[in-house]
PDB file of C-alpha atoms in Angstrom:
ATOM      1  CA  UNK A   1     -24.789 -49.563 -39.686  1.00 55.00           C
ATOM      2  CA  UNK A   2     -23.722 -47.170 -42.524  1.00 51.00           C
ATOM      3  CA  UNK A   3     -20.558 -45.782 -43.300  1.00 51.00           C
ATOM      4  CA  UNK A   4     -22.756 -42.151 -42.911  1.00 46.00           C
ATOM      5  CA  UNK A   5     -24.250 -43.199 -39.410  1.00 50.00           C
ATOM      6  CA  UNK A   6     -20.778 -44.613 -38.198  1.00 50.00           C
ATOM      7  CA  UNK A   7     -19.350 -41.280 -38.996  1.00 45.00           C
ATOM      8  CA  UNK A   8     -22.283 -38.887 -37.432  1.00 45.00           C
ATOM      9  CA  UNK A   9     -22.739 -41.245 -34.881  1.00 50.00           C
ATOM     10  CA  UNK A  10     -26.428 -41.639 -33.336  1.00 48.00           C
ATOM     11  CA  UNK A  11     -27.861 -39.491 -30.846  1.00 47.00           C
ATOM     12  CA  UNK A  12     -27.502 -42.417 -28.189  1.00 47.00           C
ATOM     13  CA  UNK A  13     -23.451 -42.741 -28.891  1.00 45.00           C
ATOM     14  CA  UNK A  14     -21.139 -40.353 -26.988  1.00 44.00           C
ATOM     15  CA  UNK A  15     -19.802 -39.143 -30.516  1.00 44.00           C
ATOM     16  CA  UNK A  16     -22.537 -38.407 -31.464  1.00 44.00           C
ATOM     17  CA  UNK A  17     -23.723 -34.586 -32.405  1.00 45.00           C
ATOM     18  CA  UNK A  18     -26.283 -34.365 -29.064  1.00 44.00           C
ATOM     19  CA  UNK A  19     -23.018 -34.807 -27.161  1.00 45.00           C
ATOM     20  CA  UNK A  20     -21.575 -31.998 -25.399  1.00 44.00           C
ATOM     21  CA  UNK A  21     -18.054 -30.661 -25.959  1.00 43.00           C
ATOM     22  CA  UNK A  22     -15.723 -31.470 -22.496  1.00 43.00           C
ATOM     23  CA  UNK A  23     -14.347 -28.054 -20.814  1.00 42.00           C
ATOM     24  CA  UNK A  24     -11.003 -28.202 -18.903  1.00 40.00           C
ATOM     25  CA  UNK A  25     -11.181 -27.392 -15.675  1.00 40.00           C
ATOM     26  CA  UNK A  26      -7.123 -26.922 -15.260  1.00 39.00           C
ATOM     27  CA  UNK A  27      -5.101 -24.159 -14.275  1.00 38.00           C
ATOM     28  CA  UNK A  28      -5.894 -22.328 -18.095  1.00 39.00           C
ATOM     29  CA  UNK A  29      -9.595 -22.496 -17.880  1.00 38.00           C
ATOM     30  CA  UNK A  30     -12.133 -20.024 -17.805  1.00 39.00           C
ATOM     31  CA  UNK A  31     -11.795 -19.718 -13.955  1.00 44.00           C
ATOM     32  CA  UNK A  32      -7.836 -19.013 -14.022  1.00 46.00           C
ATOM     33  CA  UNK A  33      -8.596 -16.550 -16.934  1.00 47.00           C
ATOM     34  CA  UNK A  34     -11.240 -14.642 -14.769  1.00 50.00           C
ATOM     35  CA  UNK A  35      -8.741 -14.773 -11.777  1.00 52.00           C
ATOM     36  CA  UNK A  36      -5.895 -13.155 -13.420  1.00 56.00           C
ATOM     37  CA  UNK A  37      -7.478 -10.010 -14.716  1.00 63.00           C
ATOM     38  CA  UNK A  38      -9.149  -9.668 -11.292  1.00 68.00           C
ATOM     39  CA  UNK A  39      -5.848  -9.706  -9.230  1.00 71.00           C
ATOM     40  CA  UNK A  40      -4.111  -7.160 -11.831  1.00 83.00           C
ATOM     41  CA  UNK A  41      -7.340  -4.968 -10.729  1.00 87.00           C
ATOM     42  CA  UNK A  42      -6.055  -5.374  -7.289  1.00 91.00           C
ATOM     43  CA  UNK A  43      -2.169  -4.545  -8.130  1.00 91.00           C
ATOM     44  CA  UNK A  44      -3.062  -1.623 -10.114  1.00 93.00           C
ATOM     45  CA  UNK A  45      -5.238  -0.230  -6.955  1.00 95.00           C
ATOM     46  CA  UNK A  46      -2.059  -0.797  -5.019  1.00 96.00           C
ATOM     47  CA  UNK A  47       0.198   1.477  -7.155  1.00 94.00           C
ATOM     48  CA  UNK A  48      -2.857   4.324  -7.238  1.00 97.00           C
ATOM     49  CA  UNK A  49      -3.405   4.566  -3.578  1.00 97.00           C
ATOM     50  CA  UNK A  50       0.580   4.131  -3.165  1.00 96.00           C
ATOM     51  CA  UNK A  51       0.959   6.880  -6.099  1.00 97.00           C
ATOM     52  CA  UNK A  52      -1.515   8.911  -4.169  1.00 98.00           C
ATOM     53  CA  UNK A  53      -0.024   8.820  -0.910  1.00 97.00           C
ATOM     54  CA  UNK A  54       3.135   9.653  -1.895  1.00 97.00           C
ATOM     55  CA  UNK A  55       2.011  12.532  -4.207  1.00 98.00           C
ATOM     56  CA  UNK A  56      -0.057  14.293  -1.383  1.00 98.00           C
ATOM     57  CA  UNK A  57       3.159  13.769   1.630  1.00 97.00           C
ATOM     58  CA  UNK A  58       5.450  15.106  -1.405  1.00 97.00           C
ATOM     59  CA  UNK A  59       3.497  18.324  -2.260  1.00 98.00           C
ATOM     60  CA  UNK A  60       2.837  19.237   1.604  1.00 97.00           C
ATOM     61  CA  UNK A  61       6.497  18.769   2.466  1.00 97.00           C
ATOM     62  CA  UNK A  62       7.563  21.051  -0.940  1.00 96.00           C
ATOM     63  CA  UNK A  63       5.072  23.773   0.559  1.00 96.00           C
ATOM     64  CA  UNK A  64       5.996  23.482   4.117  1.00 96.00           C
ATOM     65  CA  UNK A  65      10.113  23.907   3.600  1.00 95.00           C
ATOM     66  CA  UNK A  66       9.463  26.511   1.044  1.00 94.00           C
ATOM     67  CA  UNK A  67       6.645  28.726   3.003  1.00 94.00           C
ATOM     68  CA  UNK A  68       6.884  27.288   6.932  1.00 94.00           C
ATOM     69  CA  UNK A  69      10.399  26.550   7.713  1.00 91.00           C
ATOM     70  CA  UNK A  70      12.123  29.374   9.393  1.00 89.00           C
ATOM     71  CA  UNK A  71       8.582  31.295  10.391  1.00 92.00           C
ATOM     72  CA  UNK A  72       6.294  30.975  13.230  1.00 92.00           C
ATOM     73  CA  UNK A  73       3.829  28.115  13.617  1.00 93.00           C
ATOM     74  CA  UNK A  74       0.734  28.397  12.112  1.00 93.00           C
ATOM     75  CA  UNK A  75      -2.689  27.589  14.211  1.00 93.00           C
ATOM     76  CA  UNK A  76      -5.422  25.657  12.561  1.00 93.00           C
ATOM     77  CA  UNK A  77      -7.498  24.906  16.272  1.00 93.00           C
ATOM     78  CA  UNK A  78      -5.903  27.589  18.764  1.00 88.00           C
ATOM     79  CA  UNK A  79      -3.439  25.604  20.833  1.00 87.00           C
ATOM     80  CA  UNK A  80      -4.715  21.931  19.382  1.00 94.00           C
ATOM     81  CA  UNK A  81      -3.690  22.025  16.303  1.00 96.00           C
ATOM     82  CA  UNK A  82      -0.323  23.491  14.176  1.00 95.00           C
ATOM     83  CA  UNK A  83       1.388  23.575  11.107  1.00 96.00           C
ATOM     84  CA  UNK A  84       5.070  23.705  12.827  1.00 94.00           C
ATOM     85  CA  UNK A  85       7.989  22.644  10.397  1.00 95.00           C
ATOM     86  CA  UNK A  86      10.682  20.327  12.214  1.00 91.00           C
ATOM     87  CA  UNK A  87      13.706  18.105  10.310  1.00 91.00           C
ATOM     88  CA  UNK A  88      13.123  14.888  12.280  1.00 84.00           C
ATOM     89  CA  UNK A  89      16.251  12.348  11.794  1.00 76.00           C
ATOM     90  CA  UNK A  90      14.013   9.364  14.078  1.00 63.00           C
ATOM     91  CA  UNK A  91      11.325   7.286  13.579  1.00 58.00           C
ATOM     92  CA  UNK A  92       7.605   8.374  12.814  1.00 54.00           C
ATOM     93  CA  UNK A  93       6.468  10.675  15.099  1.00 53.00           C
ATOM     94  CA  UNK A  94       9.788  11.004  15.981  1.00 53.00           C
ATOM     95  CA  UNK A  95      11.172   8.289  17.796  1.00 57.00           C
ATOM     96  CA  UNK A  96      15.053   7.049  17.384  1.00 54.00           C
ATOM     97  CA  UNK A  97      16.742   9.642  16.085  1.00 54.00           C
ATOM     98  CA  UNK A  98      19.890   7.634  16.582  1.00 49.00           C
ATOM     99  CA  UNK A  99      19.207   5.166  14.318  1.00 54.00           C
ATOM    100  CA  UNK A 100      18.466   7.224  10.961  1.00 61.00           C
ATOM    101  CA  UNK A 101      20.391   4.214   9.003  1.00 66.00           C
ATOM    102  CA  UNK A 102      18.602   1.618  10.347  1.00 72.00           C
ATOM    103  CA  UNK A 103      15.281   3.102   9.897  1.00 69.00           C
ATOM    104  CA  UNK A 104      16.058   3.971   6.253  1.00 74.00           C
ATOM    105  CA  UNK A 105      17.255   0.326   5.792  1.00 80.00           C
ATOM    106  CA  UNK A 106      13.605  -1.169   7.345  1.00 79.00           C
ATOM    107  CA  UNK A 107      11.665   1.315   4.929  1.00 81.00           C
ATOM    108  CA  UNK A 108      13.553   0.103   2.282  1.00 84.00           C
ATOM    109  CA  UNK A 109      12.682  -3.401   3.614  1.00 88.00           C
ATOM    110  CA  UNK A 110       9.493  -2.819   3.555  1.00 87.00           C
ATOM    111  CA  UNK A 111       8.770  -1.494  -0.025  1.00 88.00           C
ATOM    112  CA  UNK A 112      10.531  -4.633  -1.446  1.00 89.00           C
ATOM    113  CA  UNK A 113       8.342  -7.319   0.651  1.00 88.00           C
ATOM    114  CA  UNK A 114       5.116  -5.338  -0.452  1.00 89.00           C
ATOM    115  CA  UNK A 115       6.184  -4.770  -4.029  1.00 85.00           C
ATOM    116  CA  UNK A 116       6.709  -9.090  -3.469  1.00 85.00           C
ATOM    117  CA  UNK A 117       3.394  -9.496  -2.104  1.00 84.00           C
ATOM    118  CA  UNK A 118       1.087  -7.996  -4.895  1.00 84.00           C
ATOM    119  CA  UNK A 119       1.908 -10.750  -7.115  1.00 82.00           C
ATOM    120  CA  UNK A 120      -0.537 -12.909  -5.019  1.00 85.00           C
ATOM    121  CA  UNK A 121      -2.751  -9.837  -4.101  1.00 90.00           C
ATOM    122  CA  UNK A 122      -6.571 -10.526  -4.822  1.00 91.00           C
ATOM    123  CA  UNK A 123      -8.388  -8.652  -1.971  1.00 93.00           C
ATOM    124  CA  UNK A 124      -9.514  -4.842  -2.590  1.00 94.00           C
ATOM    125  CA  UNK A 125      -8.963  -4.073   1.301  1.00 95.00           C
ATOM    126  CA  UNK A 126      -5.728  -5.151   1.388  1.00 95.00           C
ATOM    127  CA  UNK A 127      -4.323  -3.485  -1.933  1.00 95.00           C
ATOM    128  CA  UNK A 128      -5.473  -0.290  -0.585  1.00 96.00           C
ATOM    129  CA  UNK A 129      -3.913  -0.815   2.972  1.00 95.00           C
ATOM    130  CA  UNK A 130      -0.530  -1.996   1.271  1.00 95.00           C
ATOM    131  CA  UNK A 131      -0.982   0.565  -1.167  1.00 96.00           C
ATOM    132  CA  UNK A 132      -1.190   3.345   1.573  1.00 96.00           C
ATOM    133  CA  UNK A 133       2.179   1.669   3.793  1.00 94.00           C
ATOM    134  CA  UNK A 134       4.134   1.875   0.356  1.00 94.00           C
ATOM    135  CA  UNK A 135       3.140   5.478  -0.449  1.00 95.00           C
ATOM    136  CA  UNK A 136       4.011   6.348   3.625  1.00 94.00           C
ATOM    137  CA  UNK A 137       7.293   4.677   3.137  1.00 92.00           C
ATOM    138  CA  UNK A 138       8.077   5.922   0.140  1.00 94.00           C
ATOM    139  CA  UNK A 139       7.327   9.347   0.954  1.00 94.00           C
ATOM    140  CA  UNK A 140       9.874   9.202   3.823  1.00 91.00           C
ATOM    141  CA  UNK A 141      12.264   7.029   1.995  1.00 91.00           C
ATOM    142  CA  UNK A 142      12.829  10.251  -0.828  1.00 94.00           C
ATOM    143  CA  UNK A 143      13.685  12.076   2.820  1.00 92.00           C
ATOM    144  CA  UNK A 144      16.236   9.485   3.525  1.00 88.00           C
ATOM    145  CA  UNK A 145      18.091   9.646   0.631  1.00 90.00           C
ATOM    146  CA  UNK A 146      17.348  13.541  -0.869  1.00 91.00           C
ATOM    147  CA  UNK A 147      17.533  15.401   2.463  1.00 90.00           C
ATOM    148  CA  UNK A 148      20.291  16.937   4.588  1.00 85.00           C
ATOM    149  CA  UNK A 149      22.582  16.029   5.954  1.00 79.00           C
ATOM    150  CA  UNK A 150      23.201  13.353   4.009  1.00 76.00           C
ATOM    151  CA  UNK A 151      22.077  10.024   1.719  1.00 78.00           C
ATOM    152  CA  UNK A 152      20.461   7.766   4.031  1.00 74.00           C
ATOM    153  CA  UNK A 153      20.654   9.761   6.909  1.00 76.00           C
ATOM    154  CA  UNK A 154      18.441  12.590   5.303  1.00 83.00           C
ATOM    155  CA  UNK A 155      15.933  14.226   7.958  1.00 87.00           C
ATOM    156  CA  UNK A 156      12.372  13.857   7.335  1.00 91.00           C
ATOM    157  CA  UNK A 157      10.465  16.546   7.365  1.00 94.00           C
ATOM    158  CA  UNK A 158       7.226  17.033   9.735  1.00 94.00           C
ATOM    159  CA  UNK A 159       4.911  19.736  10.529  1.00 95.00           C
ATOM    160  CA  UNK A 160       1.201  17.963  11.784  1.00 95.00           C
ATOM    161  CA  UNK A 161       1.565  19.233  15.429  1.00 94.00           C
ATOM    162  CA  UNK A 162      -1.475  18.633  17.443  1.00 94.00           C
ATOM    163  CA  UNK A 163      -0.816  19.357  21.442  1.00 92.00           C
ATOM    164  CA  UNK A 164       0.730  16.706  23.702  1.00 90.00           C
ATOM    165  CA  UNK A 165       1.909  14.776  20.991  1.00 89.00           C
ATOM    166  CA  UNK A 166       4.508  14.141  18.389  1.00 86.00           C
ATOM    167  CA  UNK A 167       4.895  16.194  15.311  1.00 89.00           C
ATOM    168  CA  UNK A 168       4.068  13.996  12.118  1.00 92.00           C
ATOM    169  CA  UNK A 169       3.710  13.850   8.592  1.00 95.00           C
ATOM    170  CA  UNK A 170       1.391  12.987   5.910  1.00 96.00           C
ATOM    171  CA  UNK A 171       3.419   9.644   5.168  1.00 94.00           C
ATOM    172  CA  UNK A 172       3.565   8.678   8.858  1.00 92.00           C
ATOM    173  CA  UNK A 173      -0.662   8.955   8.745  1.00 94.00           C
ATOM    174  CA  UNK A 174      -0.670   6.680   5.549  1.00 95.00           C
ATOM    175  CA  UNK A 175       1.954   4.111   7.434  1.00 93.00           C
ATOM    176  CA  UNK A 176      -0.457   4.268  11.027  1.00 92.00           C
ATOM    177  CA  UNK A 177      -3.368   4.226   9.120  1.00 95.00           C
ATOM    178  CA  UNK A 178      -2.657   1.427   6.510  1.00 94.00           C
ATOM    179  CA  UNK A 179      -1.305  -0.617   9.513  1.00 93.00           C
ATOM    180  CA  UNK A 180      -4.721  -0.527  11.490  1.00 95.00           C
ATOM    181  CA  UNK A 181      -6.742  -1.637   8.136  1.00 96.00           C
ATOM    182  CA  UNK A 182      -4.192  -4.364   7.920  1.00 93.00           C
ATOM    183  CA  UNK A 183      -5.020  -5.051  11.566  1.00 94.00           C
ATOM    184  CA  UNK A 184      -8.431  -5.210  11.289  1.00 96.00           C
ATOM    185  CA  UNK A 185      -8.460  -6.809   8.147  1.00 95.00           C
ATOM    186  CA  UNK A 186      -6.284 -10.158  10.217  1.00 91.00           C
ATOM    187  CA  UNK A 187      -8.687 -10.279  12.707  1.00 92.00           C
ATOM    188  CA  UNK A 188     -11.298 -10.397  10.156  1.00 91.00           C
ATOM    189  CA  UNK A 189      -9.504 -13.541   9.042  1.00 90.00           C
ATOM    190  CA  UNK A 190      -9.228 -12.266   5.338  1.00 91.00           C
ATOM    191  CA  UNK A 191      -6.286 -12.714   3.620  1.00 89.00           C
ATOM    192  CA  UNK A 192      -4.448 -10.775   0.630  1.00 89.00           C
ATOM    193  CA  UNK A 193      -5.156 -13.544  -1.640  1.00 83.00           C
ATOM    194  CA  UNK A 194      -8.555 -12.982  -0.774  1.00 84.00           C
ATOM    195  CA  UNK A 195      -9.158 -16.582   1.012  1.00 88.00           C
ATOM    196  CA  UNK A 196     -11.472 -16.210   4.795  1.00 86.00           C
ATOM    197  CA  UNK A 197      -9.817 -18.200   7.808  1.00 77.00           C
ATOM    198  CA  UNK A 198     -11.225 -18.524  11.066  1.00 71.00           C
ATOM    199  CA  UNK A 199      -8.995 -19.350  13.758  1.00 61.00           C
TER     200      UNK A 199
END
């Protein structure tokens, strides 16, 4: 063999220039590469619908102190439906108002595991049911702390009254609803890494 065809190599020999360059298949190949844009997709949905959420409960609570509180309740359906503006120091839709701390403290909670949990977050469900508890618990939160009578025992305010129920807010809808897709989305067996178990 010549010194040329021991350096080219012959199309038989594994060095040879028919052979095919190997491709990693580690934790930096092309398949971690696509992953990693693909869950910042899904963090950055998160934020929006959280941003969104929070925006929309922050606005309606602006208007309803500055144009409801202190007047008459405003029908939308006759007797079914009001705009009535209450300082609510519980729970959402009102429940515990002895515990204003506590609840403060367990929003708080919340909005630090979820804020945790997007750094494994690769399902689109899931980022917009997170997304929708944080913005509900934020919204509140700013209550907590901004409101009268005082930080962290600040009175959120409400003003959704339908009849026979509670009076709610915008936040506590984003919270209830966020929880059922989250709900749902378990019993679907999908995960917020965006893996499928059956039980």
């Amino acid at each position: 063999m010549s010194e040329a065809e021991r350096i080219i190599g012959t199309p038989d020999s594994p060095e040879g220039a028919g052979a095919e360059p190997e491709q990693s298949s580690g934790g930096d190949g092309q398949g971690s590469t696509g992953e990693r844009p693909r869950g910042k997709r899904r963090i950055a949905v998160l934020f929006a619908v959280a941003a969104f959420a929070y925006a929309l409960d922050l606005i309606s609570k602006m208007i309803v102190v500055a144009k409801l509180e202190h007047h008459e309740p405003i029908e939308i359906i006759g007797d079914w439906l009001k705009f009535e503006a209450i300082r609510n120091a519980g729970a959402a839709f009102g429940f515990g108002e002895a515990f204003t701390v506590i609840f403060t403290m367990i929003a708080a909670a919340v909005i630090v595991v979820i804020a945790r949990l997007a750094r494994k977050l690769y399902s689109l469900p899931w980022a917009i049911a997170l997304g929708m508890l944080l913005g509900g618990a934020l919204g509140n939160l700013t209550d907590r702390i901004f409101r009268s009578p005082g930080v962290f025992e600040g009175a959120v305010v409400d003003f959704i009254a339908p009849k026979h129920f509670a009076v709610f807010n915008l936040a506590d809808s984003a919270i209830v609803c966020g929880g059922i897709l989250i709900v749902l989305l378990s019993f679907r067996g999908l995960d917020p890494d965006g893996t499928v178990h059956k039980d």
